XYZ file of C-alpha atoms in Angstrom:
578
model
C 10.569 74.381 -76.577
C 7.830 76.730 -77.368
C 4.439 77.044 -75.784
C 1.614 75.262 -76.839
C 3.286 73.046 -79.050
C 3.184 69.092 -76.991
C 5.993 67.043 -76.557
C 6.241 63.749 -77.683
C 6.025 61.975 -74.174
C 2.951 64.111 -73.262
C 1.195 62.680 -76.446
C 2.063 59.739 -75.709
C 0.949 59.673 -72.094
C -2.820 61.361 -73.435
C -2.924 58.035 -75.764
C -2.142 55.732 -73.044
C -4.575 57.397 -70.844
C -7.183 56.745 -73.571
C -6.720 53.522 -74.328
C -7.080 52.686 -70.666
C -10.005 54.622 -70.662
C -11.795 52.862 -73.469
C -10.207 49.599 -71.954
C -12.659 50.352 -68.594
C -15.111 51.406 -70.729
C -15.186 48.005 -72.418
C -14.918 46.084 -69.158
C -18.343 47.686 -67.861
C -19.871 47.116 -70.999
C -19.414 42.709 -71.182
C -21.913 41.708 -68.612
C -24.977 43.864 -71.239
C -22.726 42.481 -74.314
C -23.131 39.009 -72.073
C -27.020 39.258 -71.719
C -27.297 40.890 -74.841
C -25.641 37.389 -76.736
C -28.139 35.091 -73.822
C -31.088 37.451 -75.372
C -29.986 36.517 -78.888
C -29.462 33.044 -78.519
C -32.574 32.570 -76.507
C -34.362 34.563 -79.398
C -32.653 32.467 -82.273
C -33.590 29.422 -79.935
C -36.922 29.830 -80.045
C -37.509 31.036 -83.448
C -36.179 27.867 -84.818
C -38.281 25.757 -82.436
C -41.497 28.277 -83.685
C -41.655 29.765 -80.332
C -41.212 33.424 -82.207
C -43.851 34.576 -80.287
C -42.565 34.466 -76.756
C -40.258 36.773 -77.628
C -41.784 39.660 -75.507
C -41.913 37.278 -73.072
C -38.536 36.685 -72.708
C -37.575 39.073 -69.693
C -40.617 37.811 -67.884
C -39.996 34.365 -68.234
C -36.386 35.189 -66.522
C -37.670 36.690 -63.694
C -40.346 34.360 -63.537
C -37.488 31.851 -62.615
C -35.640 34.135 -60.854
C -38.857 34.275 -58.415
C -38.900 30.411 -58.498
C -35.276 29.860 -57.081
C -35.869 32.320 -54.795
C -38.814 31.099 -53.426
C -37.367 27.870 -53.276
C -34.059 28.886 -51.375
C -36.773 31.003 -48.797
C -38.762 27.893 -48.484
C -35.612 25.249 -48.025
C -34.296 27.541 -45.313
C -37.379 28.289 -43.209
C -38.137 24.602 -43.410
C -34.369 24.100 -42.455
C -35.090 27.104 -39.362
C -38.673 24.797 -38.412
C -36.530 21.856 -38.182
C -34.036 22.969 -36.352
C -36.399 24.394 -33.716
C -38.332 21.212 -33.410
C -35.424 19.418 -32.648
C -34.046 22.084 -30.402
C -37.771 21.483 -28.583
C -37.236 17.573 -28.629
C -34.070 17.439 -27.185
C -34.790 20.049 -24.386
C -35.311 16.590 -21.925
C -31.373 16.492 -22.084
C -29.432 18.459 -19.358
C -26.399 19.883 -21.019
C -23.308 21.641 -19.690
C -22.841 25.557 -19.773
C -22.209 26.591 -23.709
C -18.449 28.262 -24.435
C -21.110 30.572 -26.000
C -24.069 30.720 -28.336
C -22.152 30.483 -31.924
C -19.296 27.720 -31.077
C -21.562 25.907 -28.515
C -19.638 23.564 -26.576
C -16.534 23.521 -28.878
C -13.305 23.967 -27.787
C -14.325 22.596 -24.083
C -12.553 19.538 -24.764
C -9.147 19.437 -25.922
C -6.732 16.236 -26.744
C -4.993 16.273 -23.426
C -5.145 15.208 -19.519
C -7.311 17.997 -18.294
C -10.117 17.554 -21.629
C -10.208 13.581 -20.120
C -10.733 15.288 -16.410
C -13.563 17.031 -18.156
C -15.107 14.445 -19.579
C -14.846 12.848 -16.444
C -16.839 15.777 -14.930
C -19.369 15.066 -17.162
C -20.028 11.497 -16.582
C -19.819 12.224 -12.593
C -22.176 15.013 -13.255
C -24.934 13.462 -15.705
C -24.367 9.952 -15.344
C -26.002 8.701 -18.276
C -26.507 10.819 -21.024
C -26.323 14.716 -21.727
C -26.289 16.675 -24.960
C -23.350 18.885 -26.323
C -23.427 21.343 -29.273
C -20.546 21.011 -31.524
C -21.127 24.581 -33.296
C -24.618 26.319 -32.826
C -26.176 24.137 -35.536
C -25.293 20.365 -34.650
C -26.591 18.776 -31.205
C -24.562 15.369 -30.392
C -26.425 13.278 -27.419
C -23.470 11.959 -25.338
C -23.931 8.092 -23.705
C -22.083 7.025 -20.714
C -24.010 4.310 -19.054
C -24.696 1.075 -20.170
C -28.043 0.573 -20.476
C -28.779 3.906 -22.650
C -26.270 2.551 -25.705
C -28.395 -0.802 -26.074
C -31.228 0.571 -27.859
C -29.035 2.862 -29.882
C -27.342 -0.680 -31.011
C -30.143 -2.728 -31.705
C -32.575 -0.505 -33.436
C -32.660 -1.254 -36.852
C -31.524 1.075 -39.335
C -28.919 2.693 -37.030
C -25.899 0.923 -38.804
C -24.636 3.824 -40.224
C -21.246 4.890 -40.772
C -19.423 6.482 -37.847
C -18.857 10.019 -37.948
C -17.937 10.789 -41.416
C -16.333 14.482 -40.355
C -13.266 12.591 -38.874
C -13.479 9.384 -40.757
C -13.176 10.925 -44.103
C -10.038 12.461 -43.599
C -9.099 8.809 -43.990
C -10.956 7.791 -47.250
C -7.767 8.337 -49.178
C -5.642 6.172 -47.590
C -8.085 3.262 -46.317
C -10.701 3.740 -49.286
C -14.169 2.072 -48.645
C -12.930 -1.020 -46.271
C -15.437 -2.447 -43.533
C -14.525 1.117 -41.414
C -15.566 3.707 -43.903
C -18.230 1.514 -45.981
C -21.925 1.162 -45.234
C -24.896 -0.469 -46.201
C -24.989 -3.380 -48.668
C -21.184 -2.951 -49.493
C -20.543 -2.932 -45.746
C -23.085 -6.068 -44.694
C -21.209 -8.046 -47.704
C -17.459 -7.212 -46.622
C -18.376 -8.206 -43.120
C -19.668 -11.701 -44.290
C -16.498 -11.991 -46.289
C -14.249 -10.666 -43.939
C -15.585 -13.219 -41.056
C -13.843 -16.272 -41.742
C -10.322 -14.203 -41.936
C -10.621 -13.838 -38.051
C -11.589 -17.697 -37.042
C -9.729 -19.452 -34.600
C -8.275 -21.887 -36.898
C -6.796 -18.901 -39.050
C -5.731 -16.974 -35.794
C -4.032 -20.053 -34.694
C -0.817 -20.030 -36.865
C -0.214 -16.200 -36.355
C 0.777 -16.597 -32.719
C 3.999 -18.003 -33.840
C 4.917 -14.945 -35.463
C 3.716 -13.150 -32.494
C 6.570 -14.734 -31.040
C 8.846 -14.012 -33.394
C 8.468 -10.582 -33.808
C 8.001 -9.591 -29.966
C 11.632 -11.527 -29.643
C 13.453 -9.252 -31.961
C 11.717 -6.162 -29.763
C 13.221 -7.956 -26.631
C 16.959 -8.576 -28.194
C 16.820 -4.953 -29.053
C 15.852 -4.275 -25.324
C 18.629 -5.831 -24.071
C 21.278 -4.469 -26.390
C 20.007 -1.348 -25.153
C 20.420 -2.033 -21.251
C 23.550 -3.129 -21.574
C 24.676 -0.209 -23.211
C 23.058 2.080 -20.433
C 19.333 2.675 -21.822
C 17.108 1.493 -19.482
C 14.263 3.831 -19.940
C 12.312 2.937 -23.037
C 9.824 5.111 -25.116
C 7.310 1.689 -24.746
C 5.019 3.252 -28.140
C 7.917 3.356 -30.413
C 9.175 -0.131 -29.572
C 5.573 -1.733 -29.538
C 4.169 0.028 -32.460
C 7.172 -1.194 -34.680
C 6.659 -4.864 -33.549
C 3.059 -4.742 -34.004
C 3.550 -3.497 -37.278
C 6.355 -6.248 -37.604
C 3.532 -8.857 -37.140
C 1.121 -7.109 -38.782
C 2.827 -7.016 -42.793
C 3.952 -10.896 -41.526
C 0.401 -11.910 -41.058
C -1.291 -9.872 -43.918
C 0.934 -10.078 -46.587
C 3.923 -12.907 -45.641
C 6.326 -9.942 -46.178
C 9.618 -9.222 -43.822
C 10.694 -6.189 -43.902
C 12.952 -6.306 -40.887
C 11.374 -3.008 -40.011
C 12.299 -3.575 -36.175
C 16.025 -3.391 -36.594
C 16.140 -1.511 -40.142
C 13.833 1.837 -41.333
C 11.547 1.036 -43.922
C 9.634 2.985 -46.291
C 6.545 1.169 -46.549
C 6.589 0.998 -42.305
C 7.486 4.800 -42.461
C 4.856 5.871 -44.505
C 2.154 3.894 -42.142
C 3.434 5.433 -39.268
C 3.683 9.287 -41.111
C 0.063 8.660 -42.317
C -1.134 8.032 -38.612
C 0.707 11.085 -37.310
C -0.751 13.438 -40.229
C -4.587 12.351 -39.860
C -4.140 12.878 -35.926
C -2.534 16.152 -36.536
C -5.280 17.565 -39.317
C -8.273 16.345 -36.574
C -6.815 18.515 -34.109
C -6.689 21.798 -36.839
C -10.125 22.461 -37.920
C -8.541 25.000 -40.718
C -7.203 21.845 -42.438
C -10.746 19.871 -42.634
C -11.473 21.224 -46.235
C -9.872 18.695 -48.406
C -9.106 21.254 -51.021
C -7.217 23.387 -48.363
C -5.532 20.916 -46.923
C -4.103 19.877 -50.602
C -2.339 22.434 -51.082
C -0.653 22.359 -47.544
C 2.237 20.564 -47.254
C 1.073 18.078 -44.712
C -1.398 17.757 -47.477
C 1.363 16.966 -50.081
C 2.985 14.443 -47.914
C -0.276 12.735 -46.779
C -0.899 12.280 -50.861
C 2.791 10.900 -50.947
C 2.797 8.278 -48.374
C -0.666 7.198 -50.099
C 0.852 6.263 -52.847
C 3.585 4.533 -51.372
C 0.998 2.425 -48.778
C -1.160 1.136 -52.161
C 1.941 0.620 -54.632
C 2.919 -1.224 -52.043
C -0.467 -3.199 -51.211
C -1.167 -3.583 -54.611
C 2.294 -4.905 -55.958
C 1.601 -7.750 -53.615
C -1.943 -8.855 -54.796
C -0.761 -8.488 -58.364
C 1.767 -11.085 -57.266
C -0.486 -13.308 -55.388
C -3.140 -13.014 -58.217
C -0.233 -14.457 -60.608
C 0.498 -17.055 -58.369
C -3.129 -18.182 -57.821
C -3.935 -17.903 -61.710
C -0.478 -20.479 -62.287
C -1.017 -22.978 -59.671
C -4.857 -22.719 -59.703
C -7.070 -22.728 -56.434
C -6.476 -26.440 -55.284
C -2.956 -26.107 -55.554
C -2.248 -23.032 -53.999
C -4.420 -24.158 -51.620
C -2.499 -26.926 -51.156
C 0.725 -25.181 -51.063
C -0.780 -22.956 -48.006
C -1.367 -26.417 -45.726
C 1.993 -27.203 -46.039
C 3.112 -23.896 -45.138
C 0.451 -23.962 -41.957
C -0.073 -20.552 -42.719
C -2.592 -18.412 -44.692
C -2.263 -14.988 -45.058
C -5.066 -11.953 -45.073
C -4.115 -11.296 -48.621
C -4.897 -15.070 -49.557
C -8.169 -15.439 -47.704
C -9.386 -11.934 -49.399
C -8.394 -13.275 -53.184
C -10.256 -16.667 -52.416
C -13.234 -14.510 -50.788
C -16.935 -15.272 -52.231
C -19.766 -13.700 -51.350
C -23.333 -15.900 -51.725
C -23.496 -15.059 -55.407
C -20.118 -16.362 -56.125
C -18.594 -12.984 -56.531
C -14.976 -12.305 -55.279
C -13.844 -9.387 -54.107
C -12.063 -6.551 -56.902
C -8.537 -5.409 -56.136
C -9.560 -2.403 -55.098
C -11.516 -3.918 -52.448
C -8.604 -5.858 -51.387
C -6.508 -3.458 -51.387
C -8.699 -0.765 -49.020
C -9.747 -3.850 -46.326
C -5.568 -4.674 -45.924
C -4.934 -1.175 -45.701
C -7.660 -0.666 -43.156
C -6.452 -3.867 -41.420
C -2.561 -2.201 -41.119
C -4.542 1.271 -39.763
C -6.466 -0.643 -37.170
C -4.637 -2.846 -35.990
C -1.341 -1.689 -35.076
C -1.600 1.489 -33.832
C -4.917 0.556 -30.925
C -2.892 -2.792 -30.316
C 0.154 -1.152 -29.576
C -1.488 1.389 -27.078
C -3.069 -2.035 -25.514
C 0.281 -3.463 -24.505
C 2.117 -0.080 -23.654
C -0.754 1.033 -21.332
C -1.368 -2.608 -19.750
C 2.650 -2.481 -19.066
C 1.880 1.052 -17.475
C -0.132 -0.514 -15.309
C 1.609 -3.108 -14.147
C 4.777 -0.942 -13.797
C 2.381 0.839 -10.975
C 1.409 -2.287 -9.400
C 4.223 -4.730 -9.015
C 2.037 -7.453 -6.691
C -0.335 -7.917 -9.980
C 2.964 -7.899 -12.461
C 5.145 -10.791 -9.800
C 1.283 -12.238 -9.420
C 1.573 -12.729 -14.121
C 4.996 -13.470 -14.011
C 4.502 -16.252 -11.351
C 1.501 -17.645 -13.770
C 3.044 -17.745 -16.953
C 6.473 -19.621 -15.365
C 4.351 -22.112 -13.892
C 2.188 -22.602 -17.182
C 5.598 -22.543 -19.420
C 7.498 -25.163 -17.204
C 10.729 -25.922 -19.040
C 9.627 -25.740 -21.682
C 12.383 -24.516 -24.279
C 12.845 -22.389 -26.492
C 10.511 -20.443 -24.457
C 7.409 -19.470 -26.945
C 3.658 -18.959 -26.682
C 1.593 -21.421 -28.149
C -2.106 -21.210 -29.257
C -2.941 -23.583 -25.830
C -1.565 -21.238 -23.790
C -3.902 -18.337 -24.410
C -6.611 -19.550 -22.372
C -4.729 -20.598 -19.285
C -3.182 -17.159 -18.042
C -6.446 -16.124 -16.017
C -4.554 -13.503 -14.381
C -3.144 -11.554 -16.915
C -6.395 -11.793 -18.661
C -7.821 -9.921 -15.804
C -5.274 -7.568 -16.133
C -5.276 -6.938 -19.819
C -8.832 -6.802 -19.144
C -8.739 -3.692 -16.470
C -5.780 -1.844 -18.442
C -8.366 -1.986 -21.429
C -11.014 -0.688 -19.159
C -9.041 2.065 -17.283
C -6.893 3.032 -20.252
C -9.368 2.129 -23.275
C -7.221 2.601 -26.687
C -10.212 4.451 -27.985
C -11.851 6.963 -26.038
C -15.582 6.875 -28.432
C -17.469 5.934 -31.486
C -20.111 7.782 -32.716
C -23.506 6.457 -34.884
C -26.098 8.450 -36.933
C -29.582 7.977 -36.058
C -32.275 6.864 -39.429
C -34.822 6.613 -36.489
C -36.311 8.041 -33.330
C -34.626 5.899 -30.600
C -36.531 5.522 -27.548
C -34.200 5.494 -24.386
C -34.820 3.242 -20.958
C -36.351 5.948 -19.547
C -38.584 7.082 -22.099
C -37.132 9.722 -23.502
C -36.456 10.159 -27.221
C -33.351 10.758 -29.234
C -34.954 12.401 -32.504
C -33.997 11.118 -35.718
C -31.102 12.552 -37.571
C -28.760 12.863 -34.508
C -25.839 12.022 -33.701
C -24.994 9.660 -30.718
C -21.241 9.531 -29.848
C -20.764 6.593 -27.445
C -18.081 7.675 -25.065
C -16.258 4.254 -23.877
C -14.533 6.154 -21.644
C -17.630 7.496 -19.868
C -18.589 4.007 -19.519
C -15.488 2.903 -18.375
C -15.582 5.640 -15.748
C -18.991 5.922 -14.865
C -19.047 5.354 -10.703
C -22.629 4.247 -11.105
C -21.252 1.162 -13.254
C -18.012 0.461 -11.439
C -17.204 1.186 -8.352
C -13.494 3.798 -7.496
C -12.984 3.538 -11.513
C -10.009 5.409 -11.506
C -8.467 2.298 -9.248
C -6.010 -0.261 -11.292
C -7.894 -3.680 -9.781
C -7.896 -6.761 -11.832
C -9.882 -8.529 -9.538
C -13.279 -6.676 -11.425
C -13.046 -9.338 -13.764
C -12.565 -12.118 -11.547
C -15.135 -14.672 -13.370
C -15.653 -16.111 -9.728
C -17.019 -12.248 -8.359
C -20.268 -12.154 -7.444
C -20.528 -9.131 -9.658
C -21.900 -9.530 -12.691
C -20.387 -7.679 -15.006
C -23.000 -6.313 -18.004
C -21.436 -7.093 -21.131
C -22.337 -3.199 -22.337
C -19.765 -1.798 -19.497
C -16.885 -3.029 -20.865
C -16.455 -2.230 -24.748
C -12.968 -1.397 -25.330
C -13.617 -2.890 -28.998
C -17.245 -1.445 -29.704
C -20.164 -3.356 -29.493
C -22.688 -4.456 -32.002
C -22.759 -5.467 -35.236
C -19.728 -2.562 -36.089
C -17.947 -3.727 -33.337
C -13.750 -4.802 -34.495
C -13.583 -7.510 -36.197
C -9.904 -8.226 -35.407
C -11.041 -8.369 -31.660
C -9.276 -11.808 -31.296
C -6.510 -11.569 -33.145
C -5.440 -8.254 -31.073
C -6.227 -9.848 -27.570
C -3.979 -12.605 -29.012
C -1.309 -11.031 -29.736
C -1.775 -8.874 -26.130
C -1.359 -12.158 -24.659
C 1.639 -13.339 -26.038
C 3.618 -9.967 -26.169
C 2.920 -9.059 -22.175
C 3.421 -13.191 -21.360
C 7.087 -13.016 -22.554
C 7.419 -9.215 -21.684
C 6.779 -10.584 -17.929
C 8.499 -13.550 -18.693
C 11.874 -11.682 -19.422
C 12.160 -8.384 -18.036
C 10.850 -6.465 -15.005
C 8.902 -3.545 -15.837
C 9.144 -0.398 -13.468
C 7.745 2.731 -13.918
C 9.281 6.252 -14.960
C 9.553 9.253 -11.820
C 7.670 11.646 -14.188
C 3.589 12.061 -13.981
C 1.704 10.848 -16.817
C -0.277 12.876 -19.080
C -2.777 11.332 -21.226
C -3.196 12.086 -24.687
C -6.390 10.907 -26.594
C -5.697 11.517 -30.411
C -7.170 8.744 -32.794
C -5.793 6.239 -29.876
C -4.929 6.787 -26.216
C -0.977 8.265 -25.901
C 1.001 10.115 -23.720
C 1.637 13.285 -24.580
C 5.631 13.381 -23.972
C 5.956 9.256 -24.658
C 5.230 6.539 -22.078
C 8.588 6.020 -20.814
C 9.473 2.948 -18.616
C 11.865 1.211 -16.633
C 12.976 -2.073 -18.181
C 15.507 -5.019 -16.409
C 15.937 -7.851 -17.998
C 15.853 -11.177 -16.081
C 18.794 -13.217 -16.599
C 17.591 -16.260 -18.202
C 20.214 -17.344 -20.891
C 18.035 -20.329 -22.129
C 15.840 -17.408 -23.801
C 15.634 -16.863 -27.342
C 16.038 -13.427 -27.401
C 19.464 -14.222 -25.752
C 20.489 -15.967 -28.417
C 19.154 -13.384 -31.088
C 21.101 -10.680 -29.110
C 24.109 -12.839 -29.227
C 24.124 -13.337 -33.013
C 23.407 -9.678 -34.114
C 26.083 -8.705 -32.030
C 28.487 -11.346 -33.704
């Protein structure tokens, strides 16, 4: 090759060079090609609209505007800064435990487990009443463990706000705007609507399927024992039966979920477990984050399933009602002795005459699935707990419900009945006090609230009501951490204050399904008792607050049945195993 004379791969490497160079070149030269086209327009613009003139005036109108938002972010965030400081200043009359430190405030002092409850409980010994806590260095939360600081908090007007959106949200999707995520007029009109769904004479036909559904549990039970398994994971069992009852009541469905896996059942129970797991991951709160996960994926999945489902069924019942018209189908419904949720929601008026949409039908049964199987089911697992510990109180229940039952046969619950088991009462009663299913609610103050003592929480807080600081405040019962039924004794001089004991809220938020789940507590531990001796597991309990109160490794129990042949879950056990 001779010298000075390029090859062909070197001129070809110079041209490539070039072109990348004119490439970059190009690049830097858009955002003035950009402004130069904004100029242009903006010039074209006002030329046709015979503002010619302002054409010099064209880079000082921009920065004109560019001061303007400026001034206006400087002046949102030092009024942001002066409000911040006030309220800082207001709320200095609150004692409030040592920070973690100054940016994450008191965050990550309480986790989900048996020593964050032991802290909590250091709180209430330590304060009493009422302290603040920082979640962040930004957001102050006043914390309310007595009795007599939650009234006014409850009964000042304008505080019925939604509970704390950062948790609830996560379950918008799935439950939609049903009486525990709506507010305001769309709330106060669901809850009018809603009311007669929960009346005695509704409740009154759902205790037979109570019945029904806790005897499948109990032939299951025994199948077990006599193969060997005598320790039983008591959440699994109950929650499955609750949500047994639950779909029976709500939409007149069987789906034999107790003895056979069901998709609809599996997707409730997966949508439970997902929202508990993304509150305890603060990474997954943005929803657009949390998409893209696959928790995320699967949460979206098991959505869809839940409303195809819900909605399949009103379509049908919506067929029904437009065939047989209102009178009929009403009709129908007396025979049967038993109206569903789904039925009472379609024939739902408000005072205008307006009926609820399908959407709205659809989120208040989904919300009705969500809140009422999983609190019930801790209900009846920790009252059984309980009485495992204390076998005087469980013979003490078991002696009251044989008497009340008699020989009577097949051996069943009846409506009657719920009112003359005093004893068990007491000690659903104290299991909902010592283990409450949920640990808090929280409320958004739209108005200074003036506490007992005088001093003010400022508007635009939040209060988070702990019900477990109530329930273990020692200035509101005495030894709280003791199991004793006798608290409730309606003959003790003691007057309980009907703001100590809120294991179902208080208010006008307060559940709404209150009856229906002390109902079904009722039956389920009366035939529990009735049938099987409940002992507890060697292994220390570890408490696990999550959206309800679990155990963190499963609340395992000793069960022995009672030999009573006459029973009906005999007989259910004898013809599966046939």
């Amino acid at each position: 090759m001779r010298m000075g004379v390029r090859s062909r791969g070197e001129r070809h490497n110079e041209m490539q060079k070039y072109e990348e160079t004119e490439h970059r070149r190009a690049q830097r030269g858009r955002p003035k090609e950009k402004l130069e086209r904004m100029l242009t327009g903006f010039i074209w613009l006002s030329h046709h609209l015979g503002l010619a003139g302002l054409k010099s005036w064209i880079p000082s109108i921009l920065l004109l505007v560019f001061l303007v938002l400026s001034t206006w972010i400087l002046i949102y965030g030092l009024t942001c800064v002066q409000r911040y400081r006030i309220n800082c200043k207001r709320l200095r009359c609150f004692p409030q435990p040592p920070l973690k430190n100054w940016l994450l405030g008191h965050l990550g002092l309480i986790q989900n487990s048996e020593e964050g409850l032991l802290y909590k409980q250091s709180l209430v010994y330590s304060f009493r009443d009422v302290c603040c806590w920082w979640v962040g260095a930004w957001c102050p939360v006043i914390r309310i463990f007595h009795p007599n600081y939650i009234k006014p908090v409850l009964l000042a007007s304008g505080t019925v706000i939604p509970k704390d959106k950062l948790f609830y949200n996560f379950l918008e999707p799935w439950l939609g705007e049903g009486l525990l995520l709506s507010e305001g007029e769309k709330w106060r009109r669901h809850r009018h609507m809603l009311t007669p769904a929960f009346h005695f004479d509704i409740l009154k036909p759902y205790v037979k399927i109570f019945n029904q559904s806790v005897d499948i549990m109990h032939a299951k039970w025994r199948r077990l024992c006599a193969e060997g398994t005598n320790y039983l994971e008591m959440f699994e069992h109950i929650s499955l039966m609750t949500l047994d009852s639950l779909q029976k009541c709500i939409f007149s469905y069987n789906s034999n979920c107790q003895e056979k896996p069901s998709a609809y059942i599996s997707a409730i129970l997966e949508l439970s477990s997902l929202v508990a797991k993304r509150h305890n991951n603060p990474l997954l709160y943005w929803d657009t984050l949390y998409n893209l996960t696959s928790q995320g994926r699967r949460f979206s999945r098991a959505c869809h399933l839940v409303h195809d489902f819900s909605n399949a069924v009103i379509q049908e019942r919506r067929h029904i009602l437009a065939q047989q018209g209102t009178e009929a189908f009403l009709g129908n419904k007396r025979k049967s002795k038993t109206i569903d949720f789904i039925d009472i929601l379609l024939l739902a008026k408000d005072e205008d005459g307006k009926a609820l949409s399908d959407k709205d039908i659809q989120a208040e049964a989904d919300t009705f699935m969500f809140a009422g199987h999983d609190t019930t089911a801790s209900g009846i697992s920790w009252a059984l707990y309980n009485l495992a510990q204390h076998q005087e109180y469980q013979d003490r229940c078991r002696q009251e419900i044989k008497e009340l039952l008699g020989d009577r046969q097949p051996e069943e619950i009846e409506w009657d009945d719920l009112v003359q088991m005093p004893f068990l009462t007491m000690c659903i009663k104290e299991s909902l006090r010592l283990h409450s299913p949920v640990s808090m609610v929280s409320r958004y103050c739209t108005k200074d609230i003036q506490l007992p003592d005088g001093r003010i929480i400022p508007k635009g807080n939040i209060c988070l009501i702990s019900i477990f600081g109530i329930h273990h405040n020692p200035a509101v019962w005495p030894k709280p951490e003791v199991y004793d039924p006798h608290r409730f004794d309606t003959n003790n001089p003691e007057k309980i204050s009907p703001l100590a004991f809120i294991p179902f809220s208080v208010g006008s938020r307060n559940c709404i399904g209150q009856n229906f789940a002390l109902s079904e507590l009722k039956v389920v531990l009366a035939l529990t008792l009735l049938r099987f001796r409940v002992l507890p597991d060697k292994h220390p309990v570890r408490r696990k607050p999550e959206i309800i109160l679990r155990e963190e490794n499963g609340l395992r129990l000793k069960v022995e049945p009672l030999l009573d042949l006459s029973s009906p879950d005999m007989h259910l056990s004898e013809t599966s195993q046939e």
